[in-house]
Short mmCIF file of C-alpha atoms and ligand atoms in Angstrom, two decimals:
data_model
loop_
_atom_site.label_atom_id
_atom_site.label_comp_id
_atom_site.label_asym_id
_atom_site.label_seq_id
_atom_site.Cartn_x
_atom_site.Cartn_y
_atom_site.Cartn_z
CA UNK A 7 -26.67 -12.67 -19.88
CA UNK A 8 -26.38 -9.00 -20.26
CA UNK A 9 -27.40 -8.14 -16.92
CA UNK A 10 -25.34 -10.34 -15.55
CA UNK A 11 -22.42 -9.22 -17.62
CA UNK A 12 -23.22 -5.21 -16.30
CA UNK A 13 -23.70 -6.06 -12.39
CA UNK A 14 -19.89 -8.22 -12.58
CA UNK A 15 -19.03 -5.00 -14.22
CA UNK A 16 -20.56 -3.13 -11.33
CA UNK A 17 -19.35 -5.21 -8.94
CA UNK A 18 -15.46 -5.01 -10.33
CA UNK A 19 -16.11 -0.93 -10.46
CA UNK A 20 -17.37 -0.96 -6.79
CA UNK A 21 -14.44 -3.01 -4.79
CA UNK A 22 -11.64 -0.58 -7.08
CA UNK A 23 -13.36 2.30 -6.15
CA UNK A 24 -13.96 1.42 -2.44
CA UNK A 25 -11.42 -1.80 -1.73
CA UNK A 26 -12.01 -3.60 1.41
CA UNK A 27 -9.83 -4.20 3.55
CA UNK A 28 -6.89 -2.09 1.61
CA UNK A 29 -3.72 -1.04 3.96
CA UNK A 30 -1.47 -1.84 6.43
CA UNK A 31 -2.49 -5.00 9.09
CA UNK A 32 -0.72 -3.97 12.40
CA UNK A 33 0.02 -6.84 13.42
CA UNK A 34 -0.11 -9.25 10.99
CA UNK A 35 2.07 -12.81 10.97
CA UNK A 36 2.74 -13.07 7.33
CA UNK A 37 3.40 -11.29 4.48
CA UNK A 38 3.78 -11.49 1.09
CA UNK A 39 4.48 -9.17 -2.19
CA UNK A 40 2.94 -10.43 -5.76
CA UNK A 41 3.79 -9.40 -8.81
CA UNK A 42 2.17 -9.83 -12.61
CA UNK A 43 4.73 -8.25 -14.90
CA UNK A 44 2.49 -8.79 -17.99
CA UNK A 45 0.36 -5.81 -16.59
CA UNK A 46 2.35 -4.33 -13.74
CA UNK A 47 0.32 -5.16 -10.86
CA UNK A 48 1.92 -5.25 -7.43
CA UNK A 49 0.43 -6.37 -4.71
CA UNK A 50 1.25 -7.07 -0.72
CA UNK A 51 -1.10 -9.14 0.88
CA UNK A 52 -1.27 -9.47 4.90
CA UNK A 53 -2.36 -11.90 6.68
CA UNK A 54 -2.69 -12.37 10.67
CA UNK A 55 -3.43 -15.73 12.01
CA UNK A 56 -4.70 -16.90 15.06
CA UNK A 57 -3.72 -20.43 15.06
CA UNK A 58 -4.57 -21.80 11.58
CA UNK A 59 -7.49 -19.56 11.03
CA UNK A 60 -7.08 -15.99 9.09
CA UNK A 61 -8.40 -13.69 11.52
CA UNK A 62 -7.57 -10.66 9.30
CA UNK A 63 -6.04 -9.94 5.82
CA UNK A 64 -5.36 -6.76 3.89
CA UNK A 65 -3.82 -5.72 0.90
CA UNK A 66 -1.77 -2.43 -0.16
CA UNK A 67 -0.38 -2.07 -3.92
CA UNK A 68 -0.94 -0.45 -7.13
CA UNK A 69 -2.45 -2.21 -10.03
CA UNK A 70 -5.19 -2.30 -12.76
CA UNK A 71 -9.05 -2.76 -11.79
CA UNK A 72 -9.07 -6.25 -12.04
CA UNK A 73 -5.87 -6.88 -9.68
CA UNK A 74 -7.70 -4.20 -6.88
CA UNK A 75 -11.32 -5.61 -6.99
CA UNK A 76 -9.95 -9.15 -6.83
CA UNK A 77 -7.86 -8.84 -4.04
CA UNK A 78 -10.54 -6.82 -2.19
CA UNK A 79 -13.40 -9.29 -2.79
CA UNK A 80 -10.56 -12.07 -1.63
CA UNK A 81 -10.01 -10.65 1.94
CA UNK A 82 -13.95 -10.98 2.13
CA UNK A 83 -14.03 -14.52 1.24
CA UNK A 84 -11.38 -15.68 3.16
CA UNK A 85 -11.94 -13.98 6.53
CA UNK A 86 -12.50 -16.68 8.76
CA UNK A 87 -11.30 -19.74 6.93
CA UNK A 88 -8.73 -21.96 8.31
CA UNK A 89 -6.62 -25.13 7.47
CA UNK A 90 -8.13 -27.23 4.72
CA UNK A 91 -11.06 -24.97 4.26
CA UNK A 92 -8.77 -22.01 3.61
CA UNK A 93 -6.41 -24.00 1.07
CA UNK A 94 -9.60 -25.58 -0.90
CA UNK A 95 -11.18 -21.94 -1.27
CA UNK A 96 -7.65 -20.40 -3.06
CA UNK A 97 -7.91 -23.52 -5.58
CA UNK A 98 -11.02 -23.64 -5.94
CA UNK A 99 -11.22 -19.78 -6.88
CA UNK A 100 -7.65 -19.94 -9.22
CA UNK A 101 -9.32 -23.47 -11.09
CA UNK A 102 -12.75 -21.44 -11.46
CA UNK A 103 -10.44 -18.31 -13.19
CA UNK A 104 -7.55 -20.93 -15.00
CA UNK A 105 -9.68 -24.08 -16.17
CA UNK A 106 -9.87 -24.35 -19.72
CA UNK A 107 -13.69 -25.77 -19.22
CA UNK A 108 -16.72 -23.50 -18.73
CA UNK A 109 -17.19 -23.51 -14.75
CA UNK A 110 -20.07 -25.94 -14.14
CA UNK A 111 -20.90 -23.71 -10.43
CA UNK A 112 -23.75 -21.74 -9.87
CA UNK A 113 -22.68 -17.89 -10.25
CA UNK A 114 -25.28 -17.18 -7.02
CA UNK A 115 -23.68 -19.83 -4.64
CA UNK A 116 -20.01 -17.87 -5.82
CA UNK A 117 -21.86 -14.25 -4.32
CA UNK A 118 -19.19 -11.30 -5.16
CA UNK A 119 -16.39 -13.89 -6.53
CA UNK A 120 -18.74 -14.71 -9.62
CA UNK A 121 -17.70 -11.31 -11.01
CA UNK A 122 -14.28 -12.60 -11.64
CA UNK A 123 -15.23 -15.07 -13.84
CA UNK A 124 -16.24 -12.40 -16.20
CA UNK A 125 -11.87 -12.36 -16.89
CA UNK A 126 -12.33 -15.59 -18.09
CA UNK A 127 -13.11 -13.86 -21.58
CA UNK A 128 -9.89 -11.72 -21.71
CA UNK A 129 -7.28 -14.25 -21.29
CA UNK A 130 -4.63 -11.56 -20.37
CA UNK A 131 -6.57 -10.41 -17.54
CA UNK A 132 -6.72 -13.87 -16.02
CA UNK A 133 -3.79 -12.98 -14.28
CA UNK A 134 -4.59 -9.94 -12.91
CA UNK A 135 -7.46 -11.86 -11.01
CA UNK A 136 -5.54 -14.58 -10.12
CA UNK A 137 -2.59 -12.39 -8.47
CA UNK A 138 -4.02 -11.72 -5.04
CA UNK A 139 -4.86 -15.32 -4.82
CA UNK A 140 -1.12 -16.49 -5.23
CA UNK A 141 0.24 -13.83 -3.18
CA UNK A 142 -1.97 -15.15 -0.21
CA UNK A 143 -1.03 -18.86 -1.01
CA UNK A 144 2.80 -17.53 -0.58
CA UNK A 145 1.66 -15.82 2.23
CA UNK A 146 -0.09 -18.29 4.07
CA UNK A 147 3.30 -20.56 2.88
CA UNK A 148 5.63 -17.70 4.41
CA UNK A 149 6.95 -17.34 0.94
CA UNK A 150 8.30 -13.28 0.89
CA UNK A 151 7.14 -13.00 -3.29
CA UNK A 152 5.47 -14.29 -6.20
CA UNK A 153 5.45 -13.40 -9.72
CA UNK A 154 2.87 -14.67 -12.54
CA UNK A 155 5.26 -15.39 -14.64
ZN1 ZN B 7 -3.80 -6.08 -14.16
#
């Protein structure tokens, strides 16, 4: 698993180098600001809906690698989604990072979000890759902040 253990590494390196999606959304319909004291990430997340689907999201803040790459991948995976769809992806990605089991899922069907998993090892860096996820979910709730703690 090597291999697979360098391109999540790769993949991590790639979206905190070059995030997706990272700024401002003019407009957007909801914010929210996240917070993970046990590593000093903050994060805003944006979100602009169009009905109940996320037409756009973006994300400004300053945090470790983990924090940045996850929240970039996230505005990726969630473009598009709407209603039940939208609220089954968040848990589904937070259970895949939190669940004390080994994920039974198929790293390829997961595409970029598999190289989270790779926290799954460093129990104090679950957090980081959870954060984005949370702040959307208060986001999407129009809750103003969330903390990990
Ligand atoms: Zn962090």
């Amino acid at each position: 698993m090597d291999n697979l253990d360098d391109l999540y590494q790769e993949i991590i390196l790639s979206h905190n180098k070059r995030p997706r999606n990272e700024g401002a959304l003019d407009p957007h319909s909801q914010e929210a600001e996240g917070y993970n004291p046990l590593c000093g990430d903050r994060l805003t997340i944006y979100v602009r809906q169009n009905g109940p689907t996320v037409e756009a999201v973006k994300f400004t803040g300053e945090g470790c690698a983990i924090s940045r790459a996850s929240a970039s991948i996230m505005t990726e995976a969630i473009k598009g989604l709407s209603g039940a769809a939208l609220d089954a992806k968040i848990a589904e990605v937070v259970d895949l990072l939190t669940a004390k089991e080994e994920p039974a899922v198929d790293p390829f069907d997961l595409g970029e979000l598999a190289a989270l998993l790779g926290v799954r090892k460093f129990p104090a860096r679950v957090k980081c890759a959870t954060l984005s996820w949370h702040t959307l979910a208060a986001a999407l709730k129009k809750e103003a902040s969330v903390s990990t703690e």
